[in-house]
Amino acid sequence: MSDVHIRAAQEGSEELVKKAFAYFQSRDVNAVLIAGDIADRGLKEELRLCSAAWNDVFPTGSGVRPLFIYGNHDWEGWKYGLKKDAPMPPEFAAEKLVSTDAAAAWREFQNEEYEPIQLKEVNGFKFVLCQTVALKAKDWKPFLAAHGEELRREKVFFYAQHSHLRGTCSAPWVWGQDGGGSTKALSRFPNCVAFSGHSHTPLTDERAVWKDEFISIGTASMTNMSYLPGRENSGWGVKDPMQAELSGKHGCHAQLVSVYDDALVIERRSVDFSDERAKIGDDWVVPLGKGIPWTFEERAAKSVAP
């Protein structure tokens, strides 16, 4: 999942992510990925609330791994909405901000050392986690020099960054794509599955999953769903009844990914619902392996009107 946007000033803001954690716990997952924007205003208190929610659901010894990364709101959410040259409000004092010392905040709330690019392993699967919103070509070069051959030998490995990888999921329509460095680097790895967030586009949109040189999946958002342009009532925080029924009260989209030898099976859920409406679309069954196309255009050509 992605874009949790916990707000310290909003009582109970962490309850939604806690509900999502509980759902994943009920499904016996091995790991939970949050693809950035854990905190809404970039406050350490917001990271603490997420950490507390995690520990309530997954106490020490549970064996479930948190795979969390920073997003732009974690780094600079305090800036958004402030008028130019306005004095800094006391709630955004330096000692309260993640960005004052992002590495120290990470150590405090994640109980691990901070690295701009992390390589983790969960149940034999490797995860490459980017902490800097998106990687540029110059960032990829030393990392691939150190780990490229290791990753090529994997049946499948996973990558996560906050911004969408340019030209992949939901492209070219979606806003908030990166500069293209990650797409270029990963195009040499047909065994890569990339996750990203930031754009808040819903999982009801079939363009949120893409497969060509590699697989790229938009993780949607737990808050403030944004529909792609070109349809009625699109935009931020859609409140249209039809759209709300499709996406959950405020979106709250998350996915459960099962990994098989030949495919990924992706269940699309709205964690705001616990009944049959929690399922927001048919499962995506994405084939693994080079030379097995599954682009949006090819799927659209075979689809029929609902």
PDB file of C-alpha atoms in Angstrom:
ATOM      1  CA  MET A   1       0.000   0.000   0.000  1.00  0.00           C
ATOM      2  CA  SER A   2       1.052   3.638  -0.118  1.00  0.00           C
ATOM      3  CA  ASP A   3       0.288   7.217   0.869  1.00  0.00           C
ATOM      4  CA  VAL A   4      -1.024   6.563   4.359  1.00  0.00           C
ATOM      5  CA  HIS A   5      -0.681  10.272   5.291  1.00  0.00           C
ATOM      6  CA  ILE A   6      -0.980   9.960   9.059  1.00  0.00           C
ATOM      7  CA  ARG A   7      -1.677  13.399  10.583  1.00  0.00           C
ATOM      8  CA  ALA A   8      -0.623  13.992  14.158  1.00  0.00           C
ATOM      9  CA  ALA A   9      -3.147  16.847  14.417  1.00  0.00           C
ATOM     10  CA  GLN A  10      -6.032  14.554  13.487  1.00  0.00           C
ATOM     11  CA  GLU A  11      -7.034  12.250  16.314  1.00  0.00           C
ATOM     12  CA  GLY A  12      -7.265   8.612  15.231  1.00  0.00           C
ATOM     13  CA  SER A  13      -5.559   9.268  11.896  1.00  0.00           C
ATOM     14  CA  GLU A  14      -3.487   6.101  12.351  1.00  0.00           C
ATOM     15  CA  GLU A  15      -6.558   3.873  12.759  1.00  0.00           C
ATOM     16  CA  LEU A  16      -6.911   3.295   9.015  1.00  0.00           C
ATOM     17  CA  VAL A  17      -3.377   1.997   8.610  1.00  0.00           C
ATOM     18  CA  LYS A  18      -3.873  -0.123  11.719  1.00  0.00           C
ATOM     19  CA  LYS A  19      -6.983  -1.588  10.070  1.00  0.00           C
ATOM     20  CA  ALA A  20      -4.926  -2.367   6.980  1.00  0.00           C
ATOM     21  CA  PHE A  21      -2.220  -4.013   9.085  1.00  0.00           C
ATOM     22  CA  ALA A  22      -4.890  -6.150  10.762  1.00  0.00           C
ATOM     23  CA  TYR A  23      -6.222  -7.258   7.386  1.00  0.00           C
ATOM     24  CA  PHE A  24      -2.765  -8.263   6.215  1.00  0.00           C
ATOM     25  CA  GLN A  25      -2.173 -10.054   9.508  1.00  0.00           C
ATOM     26  CA  SER A  26      -5.381 -12.048   8.983  1.00  0.00           C
ATOM     27  CA  ARG A  27      -4.016 -13.172   5.605  1.00  0.00           C
ATOM     28  CA  ASP A  28      -0.757 -14.498   7.062  1.00  0.00           C
ATOM     29  CA  VAL A  29       1.497 -12.253   5.005  1.00  0.00           C
ATOM     30  CA  ASN A  30       5.282 -12.422   5.182  1.00  0.00           C
ATOM     31  CA  ALA A  31       5.855  -8.684   4.742  1.00  0.00           C
ATOM     32  CA  VAL A  32       3.982  -5.392   4.378  1.00  0.00           C
ATOM     33  CA  LEU A  33       5.150  -2.681   1.978  1.00  0.00           C
ATOM     34  CA  ILE A  34       4.307   1.011   2.372  1.00  0.00           C
ATOM     35  CA  ALA A  35       5.571   2.859  -0.704  1.00  0.00           C
ATOM     36  CA  GLY A  36       6.057   6.238   0.953  1.00  0.00           C
ATOM     37  CA  ASP A  37       4.159   9.156   2.493  1.00  0.00           C
ATOM     38  CA  ILE A  38       3.737   7.518   5.874  1.00  0.00           C
ATOM     39  CA  ALA A  39       3.627  10.952   7.542  1.00  0.00           C
ATOM     40  CA  ASP A  40       1.458  13.715   6.102  1.00  0.00           C
ATOM     41  CA  ARG A  41       3.284  16.780   7.473  1.00  0.00           C
ATOM     42  CA  GLY A  42       6.721  15.220   7.812  1.00  0.00           C
ATOM     43  CA  LEU A  43       6.562  15.012  11.604  1.00  0.00           C
ATOM     44  CA  LYS A  44       8.371  12.444  13.711  1.00  0.00           C
ATOM     45  CA  GLU A  45       5.202  12.042  15.764  1.00  0.00           C
ATOM     46  CA  GLU A  46       3.420  10.781  12.650  1.00  0.00           C
ATOM     47  CA  LEU A  47       6.080   8.128  12.124  1.00  0.00           C
ATOM     48  CA  ARG A  48       5.732   7.202  15.797  1.00  0.00           C
ATOM     49  CA  LEU A  49       1.971   6.696  15.380  1.00  0.00           C
ATOM     50  CA  CYS A  50       2.589   4.362  12.430  1.00  0.00           C
ATOM     51  CA  SER A  51       5.220   2.454  14.378  1.00  0.00           C
ATOM     52  CA  ALA A  52       2.856   2.081  17.347  1.00  0.00           C
ATOM     53  CA  ALA A  53       0.066   0.794  15.076  1.00  0.00           C
ATOM     54  CA  TRP A  54       2.491  -1.734  13.582  1.00  0.00           C
ATOM     55  CA  ASN A  55       3.653  -2.960  16.983  1.00  0.00           C
ATOM     56  CA  ASP A  56       0.057  -3.376  18.163  1.00  0.00           C
ATOM     57  CA  VAL A  57      -0.722  -5.694  15.229  1.00  0.00           C
ATOM     58  CA  PHE A  58       2.706  -7.250  14.643  1.00  0.00           C
ATOM     59  CA  PRO A  59       4.491  -7.502  18.015  1.00  0.00           C
ATOM     60  CA  THR A  60       8.146  -8.436  18.223  1.00  0.00           C
ATOM     61  CA  GLY A  61       8.571 -12.048  17.164  1.00  0.00           C
ATOM     62  CA  SER A  62       5.649 -12.086  14.711  1.00  0.00           C
ATOM     63  CA  GLY A  63       8.072 -12.668  11.852  1.00  0.00           C
ATOM     64  CA  VAL A  64       6.295 -10.217   9.527  1.00  0.00           C
ATOM     65  CA  ARG A  65       8.720  -7.719   7.989  1.00  0.00           C
ATOM     66  CA  PRO A  66       7.906  -4.022   7.554  1.00  0.00           C
ATOM     67  CA  LEU A  67       9.129  -2.765   4.174  1.00  0.00           C
ATOM     68  CA  PHE A  68       8.587   0.978   4.544  1.00  0.00           C
ATOM     69  CA  ILE A  69      10.100   3.855   2.581  1.00  0.00           C
ATOM     70  CA  TYR A  70       9.959   7.628   2.774  1.00  0.00           C
ATOM     71  CA  GLY A  71       7.904   9.716   0.342  1.00  0.00           C
ATOM     72  CA  ASN A  72       7.883  13.430  -0.410  1.00  0.00           C
ATOM     73  CA  HIS A  73       5.506  14.157   2.496  1.00  0.00           C
ATOM     74  CA  ASP A  74       7.839  12.402   4.916  1.00  0.00           C
ATOM     75  CA  TRP A  75      10.668  14.639   3.746  1.00  0.00           C
ATOM     76  CA  GLU A  76       8.852  17.967   3.321  1.00  0.00           C
ATOM     77  CA  GLY A  77       5.149  17.697   4.093  1.00  0.00           C
ATOM     78  CA  TRP A  78       5.510  20.562   6.576  1.00  0.00           C
ATOM     79  CA  LYS A  79       6.145  22.933   3.636  1.00  0.00           C
ATOM     80  CA  TYR A  80       2.868  22.285   1.876  1.00  0.00           C
ATOM     81  CA  GLY A  81       0.320  25.020   2.461  1.00  0.00           C
ATOM     82  CA  LEU A  82       2.709  27.467   4.120  1.00  0.00           C
ATOM     83  CA  LYS A  83       2.717  30.920   2.561  1.00  0.00           C
ATOM     84  CA  LYS A  84       5.979  32.235   1.193  1.00  0.00           C
ATOM     85  CA  ASP A  85       8.109  34.015   3.820  1.00  0.00           C
ATOM     86  CA  ALA A  86       5.584  33.148   6.563  1.00  0.00           C
ATOM     87  CA  PRO A  87       7.108  32.401   9.996  1.00  0.00           C
ATOM     88  CA  MET A  88       7.536  28.731  10.834  1.00  0.00           C
ATOM     89  CA  PRO A  89       4.624  27.569  13.015  1.00  0.00           C
ATOM     90  CA  PRO A  90       5.771  26.087  16.357  1.00  0.00           C
ATOM     91  CA  GLU A  91       4.339  22.666  15.464  1.00  0.00           C
ATOM     92  CA  PHE A  92       6.989  22.486  12.734  1.00  0.00           C
ATOM     93  CA  ALA A  93       9.963  23.226  14.944  1.00  0.00           C
ATOM     94  CA  ALA A  94      13.161  21.618  13.675  1.00  0.00           C
ATOM     95  CA  GLU A  95      13.330  19.017  16.433  1.00  0.00           C
ATOM     96  CA  LYS A  96       9.875  17.742  15.422  1.00  0.00           C
ATOM     97  CA  LEU A  97      10.631  17.234  11.726  1.00  0.00           C
ATOM     98  CA  VAL A  98      11.777  14.011  10.082  1.00  0.00           C
ATOM     99  CA  SER A  99      13.884  15.965   7.586  1.00  0.00           C
ATOM    100  CA  THR A 100      16.046  17.531  10.320  1.00  0.00           C
ATOM    101  CA  ASP A 101      17.712  14.133  10.675  1.00  0.00           C
ATOM    102  CA  ALA A 102      15.928  11.560   8.516  1.00  0.00           C
ATOM    103  CA  ALA A 103      18.468   8.859   9.389  1.00  0.00           C
ATOM    104  CA  ALA A 104      17.986   9.321  13.133  1.00  0.00           C
ATOM    105  CA  ALA A 105      14.189   9.314  12.774  1.00  0.00           C
ATOM    106  CA  TRP A 106      14.435   6.076  10.821  1.00  0.00           C
ATOM    107  CA  ARG A 107      16.590   4.437  13.472  1.00  0.00           C
ATOM    108  CA  GLU A 108      14.205   5.557  16.198  1.00  0.00           C
ATOM    109  CA  PHE A 109      10.982   4.301  14.643  1.00  0.00           C
ATOM    110  CA  GLN A 110      12.132   1.446  12.397  1.00  0.00           C
ATOM    111  CA  ASN A 111      14.850   0.071  14.691  1.00  0.00           C
ATOM    112  CA  GLU A 112      17.329  -0.282  11.840  1.00  0.00           C
ATOM    113  CA  GLU A 113      20.053   1.730  10.186  1.00  0.00           C
ATOM    114  CA  TYR A 114      18.992   4.142   7.463  1.00  0.00           C
ATOM    115  CA  GLU A 115      20.354   3.670   3.942  1.00  0.00           C
ATOM    116  CA  PRO A 116      19.287   5.645   0.824  1.00  0.00           C
ATOM    117  CA  ILE A 117      18.992   2.336  -1.034  1.00  0.00           C
ATOM    118  CA  GLN A 118      18.257  -0.744   1.057  1.00  0.00           C
ATOM    119  CA  LEU A 119      18.560  -4.354  -0.029  1.00  0.00           C
ATOM    120  CA  LYS A 120      16.475  -6.698   2.116  1.00  0.00           C
ATOM    121  CA  GLU A 121      15.521 -10.357   1.898  1.00  0.00           C
ATOM    122  CA  VAL A 122      12.194 -11.863   2.969  1.00  0.00           C
ATOM    123  CA  ASN A 123      11.585 -15.614   2.635  1.00  0.00           C
ATOM    124  CA  GLY A 124      14.187 -15.874  -0.091  1.00  0.00           C
ATOM    125  CA  PHE A 125      12.907 -12.881  -2.109  1.00  0.00           C
ATOM    126  CA  LYS A 126      15.030  -9.758  -2.475  1.00  0.00           C
ATOM    127  CA  PHE A 127      13.590  -6.263  -2.059  1.00  0.00           C
ATOM    128  CA  VAL A 128      15.361  -3.109  -3.222  1.00  0.00           C
ATOM    129  CA  LEU A 129      13.924  -0.112  -1.342  1.00  0.00           C
ATOM    130  CA  CYS A 130      14.574   3.486  -2.396  1.00  0.00           C
ATOM    131  CA  GLN A 131      14.338   6.134   0.338  1.00  0.00           C
ATOM    132  CA  THR A 132      14.873   9.223  -1.815  1.00  0.00           C
ATOM    133  CA  VAL A 133      11.445   9.427  -3.576  1.00  0.00           C
ATOM    134  CA  ALA A 134      13.037   8.280  -6.865  1.00  0.00           C
ATOM    135  CA  LEU A 135      16.479   7.234  -8.083  1.00  0.00           C
ATOM    136  CA  LYS A 136      18.327   9.044 -10.844  1.00  0.00           C
ATOM    137  CA  ALA A 137      20.657   7.345 -13.307  1.00  0.00           C
ATOM    138  CA  LYS A 138      23.734   8.447 -11.326  1.00  0.00           C
ATOM    139  CA  ASP A 139      22.299   6.783  -8.208  1.00  0.00           C
ATOM    140  CA  TRP A 140      21.653   3.505 -10.011  1.00  0.00           C
ATOM    141  CA  LYS A 141      25.167   3.115 -11.381  1.00  0.00           C
ATOM    142  CA  PRO A 142      27.021   2.250  -8.128  1.00  0.00           C
ATOM    143  CA  PHE A 143      24.145   0.148  -6.798  1.00  0.00           C
ATOM    144  CA  LEU A 144      23.927  -1.985  -9.945  1.00  0.00           C
ATOM    145  CA  ALA A 145      27.708  -2.307 -10.045  1.00  0.00           C
ATOM    146  CA  ALA A 146      27.525  -3.834  -6.562  1.00  0.00           C
ATOM    147  CA  HIS A 147      24.327  -5.901  -6.873  1.00  0.00           C
ATOM    148  CA  GLY A 148      23.316  -6.148 -10.538  1.00  0.00           C
ATOM    149  CA  GLU A 149      24.591  -9.672 -11.162  1.00  0.00           C
ATOM    150  CA  GLU A 150      23.129 -10.866  -7.876  1.00  0.00           C
ATOM    151  CA  LEU A 151      19.678  -9.550  -8.881  1.00  0.00           C
ATOM    152  CA  ARG A 152      19.869 -11.000 -12.405  1.00  0.00           C
ATOM    153  CA  ARG A 153      20.206 -14.472 -10.929  1.00  0.00           C
ATOM    154  CA  GLU A 154      16.890 -14.166  -9.056  1.00  0.00           C
ATOM    155  CA  LYS A 155      13.674 -15.708 -10.405  1.00  0.00           C
ATOM    156  CA  VAL A 156      11.961 -12.475  -9.397  1.00  0.00           C
ATOM    157  CA  PHE A 157      12.932  -9.529  -7.200  1.00  0.00           C
ATOM    158  CA  PHE A 158      11.014  -6.493  -6.000  1.00  0.00           C
ATOM    159  CA  TYR A 159      11.762  -2.781  -6.140  1.00  0.00           C
ATOM    160  CA  ALA A 160       9.925   0.116  -4.463  1.00  0.00           C
ATOM    161  CA  GLN A 161      10.139   3.888  -4.753  1.00  0.00           C
ATOM    162  CA  HIS A 162       7.594   6.608  -4.036  1.00  0.00           C
ATOM    163  CA  SER A 163       7.184   8.249  -7.475  1.00  0.00           C
ATOM    164  CA  HIS A 164       5.843   6.261 -10.418  1.00  0.00           C
ATOM    165  CA  LEU A 165       8.501   4.979 -12.786  1.00  0.00           C
ATOM    166  CA  ARG A 166       8.224   7.070 -15.938  1.00  0.00           C
ATOM    167  CA  GLY A 167       6.379   5.465 -18.833  1.00  0.00           C
ATOM    168  CA  THR A 168       5.150   2.443 -16.865  1.00  0.00           C
ATOM    169  CA  CYS A 169       2.029   2.077 -14.688  1.00  0.00           C
ATOM    170  CA  SER A 170      -0.741   4.557 -15.576  1.00  0.00           C
ATOM    171  CA  ALA A 171       1.554   6.348 -18.046  1.00  0.00           C
ATOM    172  CA  PRO A 172       1.409   8.605 -19.934  1.00  0.00           C
ATOM    173  CA  TRP A 173      -1.691   9.947 -18.225  1.00  0.00           C
ATOM    174  CA  VAL A 174      -0.564  10.048 -14.606  1.00  0.00           C
ATOM    175  CA  TRP A 175       1.085  12.983 -12.836  1.00  0.00           C
ATOM    176  CA  GLY A 176       4.050  12.574 -10.495  1.00  0.00           C
ATOM    177  CA  GLN A 177       6.279  10.337 -12.625  1.00  0.00           C
ATOM    178  CA  ASP A 178      10.008  10.350 -11.977  1.00  0.00           C
ATOM    179  CA  GLY A 179      12.722  11.474 -14.375  1.00  0.00           C
ATOM    180  CA  GLY A 180      13.094   8.080 -16.044  1.00  0.00           C
ATOM    181  CA  GLY A 181      16.295   6.844 -14.416  1.00  0.00           C
ATOM    182  CA  SER A 182      14.620   3.890 -12.692  1.00  0.00           C
ATOM    183  CA  THR A 183      12.793   2.785 -15.850  1.00  0.00           C
ATOM    184  CA  LYS A 184      16.030   2.832 -17.803  1.00  0.00           C
ATOM    185  CA  ALA A 185      17.917   0.889 -15.137  1.00  0.00           C
ATOM    186  CA  LEU A 186      15.234  -1.743 -14.565  1.00  0.00           C
ATOM    187  CA  SER A 187      14.504  -2.317 -18.264  1.00  0.00           C
ATOM    188  CA  ARG A 188      17.485  -4.689 -18.142  1.00  0.00           C
ATOM    189  CA  PHE A 189      15.771  -6.802 -15.478  1.00  0.00           C
ATOM    190  CA  PRO A 190      12.699  -8.657 -16.819  1.00  0.00           C
ATOM    191  CA  ASN A 191      12.569 -10.397 -13.417  1.00  0.00           C
ATOM    192  CA  CYS A 192      11.839  -7.118 -11.600  1.00  0.00           C
ATOM    193  CA  VAL A 193       8.490  -6.167 -10.047  1.00  0.00           C
ATOM    194  CA  ALA A 194       8.384  -2.470  -9.124  1.00  0.00           C
ATOM    195  CA  PHE A 195       5.922  -0.822  -6.737  1.00  0.00           C
ATOM    196  CA  SER A 196       5.299   2.929  -6.507  1.00  0.00           C
ATOM    197  CA  GLY A 197       2.769   5.386  -5.109  1.00  0.00           C
ATOM    198  CA  HIS A 198       2.503   9.186  -4.979  1.00  0.00           C
ATOM    199  CA  SER A 199      -0.182   9.742  -7.646  1.00  0.00           C
ATOM    200  CA  HIS A 200      -3.121   8.407  -5.564  1.00  0.00           C
ATOM    201  CA  THR A 201      -4.689   6.746  -8.617  1.00  0.00           C
ATOM    202  CA  PRO A 202      -7.115   3.943  -7.713  1.00  0.00           C
ATOM    203  CA  LEU A 203      -6.743   0.199  -8.142  1.00  0.00           C
ATOM    204  CA  THR A 204     -10.103   0.206  -9.942  1.00  0.00           C
ATOM    205  CA  ASP A 205      -8.163   1.606 -12.915  1.00  0.00           C
ATOM    206  CA  GLU A 206      -6.688  -1.217 -14.990  1.00  0.00           C
ATOM    207  CA  ARG A 207      -3.772   0.998 -16.000  1.00  0.00           C
ATOM    208  CA  ALA A 208      -2.355   0.726 -12.466  1.00  0.00           C
ATOM    209  CA  VAL A 209      -0.522  -2.457 -13.483  1.00  0.00           C
ATOM    210  CA  TRP A 210       1.905  -2.604 -16.416  1.00  0.00           C
ATOM    211  CA  LYS A 211       4.135  -5.316 -17.861  1.00  0.00           C
ATOM    212  CA  ASP A 212       6.617  -4.883 -20.644  1.00  0.00           C
ATOM    213  CA  GLU A 213      10.388  -4.888 -20.032  1.00  0.00           C
ATOM    214  CA  PHE A 214       9.545  -5.542 -16.360  1.00  0.00           C
ATOM    215  CA  ILE A 215       6.441  -5.296 -14.156  1.00  0.00           C
ATOM    216  CA  SER A 216       5.379  -1.989 -12.612  1.00  0.00           C
ATOM    217  CA  ILE A 217       2.458  -1.675 -10.197  1.00  0.00           C
ATOM    218  CA  GLY A 218       0.850   1.446  -8.778  1.00  0.00           C
ATOM    219  CA  THR A 219      -0.001   0.926  -5.123  1.00  0.00           C
ATOM    220  CA  ALA A 220      -2.888   3.460  -5.087  1.00  0.00           C
ATOM    221  CA  SER A 221      -3.485   5.305  -1.819  1.00  0.00           C
ATOM    222  CA  MET A 222      -5.054   4.909   1.582  1.00  0.00           C
ATOM    223  CA  THR A 223      -6.283   8.540   1.464  1.00  0.00           C
ATOM    224  CA  ASN A 224      -7.636  11.148  -0.971  1.00  0.00           C
ATOM    225  CA  MET A 225      -8.074   9.068  -4.096  1.00  0.00           C
ATOM    226  CA  SER A 226      -7.341  10.918  -7.351  1.00  0.00           C
ATOM    227  CA  TYR A 227      -8.855   9.777 -10.642  1.00  0.00           C
ATOM    228  CA  LEU A 228      -6.940  10.244 -13.852  1.00  0.00           C
ATOM    229  CA  PRO A 229      -8.080  13.178 -16.037  1.00  0.00           C
ATOM    230  CA  GLY A 230     -10.572  12.726 -18.820  1.00  0.00           C
ATOM    231  CA  ARG A 231     -13.605  11.442 -16.946  1.00  0.00           C
ATOM    232  CA  GLU A 232     -16.423  13.090 -15.039  1.00  0.00           C
ATOM    233  CA  ASN A 233     -15.709  14.156 -11.469  1.00  0.00           C
ATOM    234  CA  SER A 234     -12.016  13.387 -11.715  1.00  0.00           C
ATOM    235  CA  GLY A 235      -9.560  15.137  -9.421  1.00  0.00           C
ATOM    236  CA  TRP A 236      -8.460  15.121  -5.803  1.00  0.00           C
ATOM    237  CA  GLY A 237     -10.621  13.734  -3.012  1.00  0.00           C
ATOM    238  CA  VAL A 238     -13.482  12.544  -5.212  1.00  0.00           C
ATOM    239  CA  LYS A 239     -16.812  12.620  -3.373  1.00  0.00           C
ATOM    240  CA  ASP A 240     -19.072  11.660  -6.277  1.00  0.00           C
ATOM    241  CA  PRO A 241     -21.345   8.805  -5.035  1.00  0.00           C
ATOM    242  CA  MET A 242     -20.603   6.472  -7.957  1.00  0.00           C
ATOM    243  CA  GLN A 243     -16.855   6.967  -7.694  1.00  0.00           C
ATOM    244  CA  ALA A 244     -16.955   6.645  -3.909  1.00  0.00           C
ATOM    245  CA  GLU A 245     -18.815   3.352  -4.178  1.00  0.00           C
ATOM    246  CA  LEU A 246     -16.152   2.047  -6.542  1.00  0.00           C
ATOM    247  CA  SER A 247     -13.204   3.183  -4.499  1.00  0.00           C
ATOM    248  CA  GLY A 248     -14.299   3.040  -0.873  1.00  0.00           C
ATOM    249  CA  LYS A 249     -15.219   6.040   1.259  1.00  0.00           C
ATOM    250  CA  HIS A 250     -11.936   7.819   0.641  1.00  0.00           C
ATOM    251  CA  GLY A 251     -10.163   5.233  -1.466  1.00  0.00           C
ATOM    252  CA  CYS A 252      -8.305   3.191   1.151  1.00  0.00           C
ATOM    253  CA  HIS A 253      -6.965   0.876  -1.531  1.00  0.00           C
ATOM    254  CA  ALA A 254      -4.445  -1.843  -0.746  1.00  0.00           C
ATOM    255  CA  GLN A 255      -3.400  -5.035  -2.449  1.00  0.00           C
ATOM    256  CA  LEU A 256      -2.322  -8.482  -1.401  1.00  0.00           C
ATOM    257  CA  VAL A 257       0.290 -10.024  -3.689  1.00  0.00           C
ATOM    258  CA  SER A 258       0.863 -13.779  -3.816  1.00  0.00           C
ATOM    259  CA  VAL A 259       3.991 -14.951  -5.622  1.00  0.00           C
ATOM    260  CA  TYR A 260       3.925 -18.193  -7.611  1.00  0.00           C
ATOM    261  CA  ASP A 261       6.504 -19.771  -9.906  1.00  0.00           C
ATOM    262  CA  ASP A 262       4.869 -18.441 -13.054  1.00  0.00           C
ATOM    263  CA  ALA A 263       2.689 -15.505 -11.984  1.00  0.00           C
ATOM    264  CA  LEU A 264       1.762 -12.865  -9.459  1.00  0.00           C
ATOM    265  CA  VAL A 265      -1.813 -12.907  -8.193  1.00  0.00           C
ATOM    266  CA  ILE A 266      -2.853  -9.445  -7.004  1.00  0.00           C
ATOM    267  CA  GLU A 267      -6.004  -9.074  -4.920  1.00  0.00           C
ATOM    268  CA  ARG A 268      -7.415  -5.527  -4.931  1.00  0.00           C
ATOM    269  CA  ARG A 269      -9.083  -4.392  -1.723  1.00  0.00           C
ATOM    270  CA  SER A 270     -10.603  -1.376  -0.027  1.00  0.00           C
ATOM    271  CA  VAL A 271      -9.636  -1.788   3.616  1.00  0.00           C
ATOM    272  CA  ASP A 272     -12.371   0.649   4.677  1.00  0.00           C
ATOM    273  CA  PHE A 273     -14.877  -2.149   4.040  1.00  0.00           C
ATOM    274  CA  SER A 274     -14.904  -5.535   5.714  1.00  0.00           C
ATOM    275  CA  ASP A 275     -17.800  -7.123   3.796  1.00  0.00           C
ATOM    276  CA  GLU A 276     -18.084  -8.316   0.202  1.00  0.00           C
ATOM    277  CA  ARG A 277     -17.590  -4.752  -1.046  1.00  0.00           C
ATOM    278  CA  ALA A 278     -13.979  -4.885   0.119  1.00  0.00           C
ATOM    279  CA  LYS A 279     -13.082  -6.562  -3.164  1.00  0.00           C
ATOM    280  CA  ILE A 280     -12.866  -3.779  -5.749  1.00  0.00           C
ATOM    281  CA  GLY A 281     -12.087  -5.790  -8.873  1.00  0.00           C
ATOM    282  CA  ASP A 282     -11.140  -9.159 -10.259  1.00  0.00           C
ATOM    283  CA  ASP A 283      -7.707 -10.383  -9.244  1.00  0.00           C
ATOM    284  CA  TRP A 284      -4.898  -9.462 -11.586  1.00  0.00           C
ATOM    285  CA  VAL A 285      -2.931 -12.549 -12.641  1.00  0.00           C
ATOM    286  CA  VAL A 286       0.306 -11.157 -14.054  1.00  0.00           C
ATOM    287  CA  PRO A 287       2.572 -13.665 -15.815  1.00  0.00           C
ATOM    288  CA  LEU A 288       6.213 -13.763 -14.810  1.00  0.00           C
ATOM    289  CA  GLY A 289       8.980 -14.234 -17.337  1.00  0.00           C
ATOM    290  CA  LYS A 290      10.571 -12.465 -20.246  1.00  0.00           C
ATOM    291  CA  GLY A 291       8.665 -12.269 -23.518  1.00  0.00           C
ATOM    292  CA  ILE A 292       5.197 -12.762 -22.000  1.00  0.00           C
ATOM    293  CA  PRO A 293       3.413  -9.474 -22.817  1.00  0.00           C
ATOM    294  CA  TRP A 294       0.678  -8.099 -20.590  1.00  0.00           C
ATOM    295  CA  THR A 295       0.474  -4.397 -21.451  1.00  0.00           C
ATOM    296  CA  PHE A 296      -2.609  -2.296 -20.815  1.00  0.00           C
ATOM    297  CA  GLU A 297      -3.146  -1.800 -24.558  1.00  0.00           C
ATOM    298  CA  GLU A 298      -3.166  -5.537 -25.217  1.00  0.00           C
ATOM    299  CA  ARG A 299      -5.600  -6.180 -22.377  1.00  0.00           C
ATOM    300  CA  ALA A 300      -7.846  -3.305 -23.473  1.00  0.00           C
ATOM    301  CA  ALA A 301      -8.015  -4.668 -27.020  1.00  0.00           C
ATOM    302  CA  LYS A 302      -9.371  -7.964 -25.684  1.00  0.00           C
ATOM    303  CA  SER A 303     -11.795  -6.428 -23.179  1.00  0.00           C
ATOM    304  CA  VAL A 304     -15.531  -5.982 -23.636  1.00  0.00           C
ATOM    305  CA  ALA A 305     -17.788  -3.161 -22.488  1.00  0.00           C
ATOM    306  CA  PRO A 306     -19.182  -3.747 -18.967  1.00  0.00           C
TER     307      PRO A 306
END
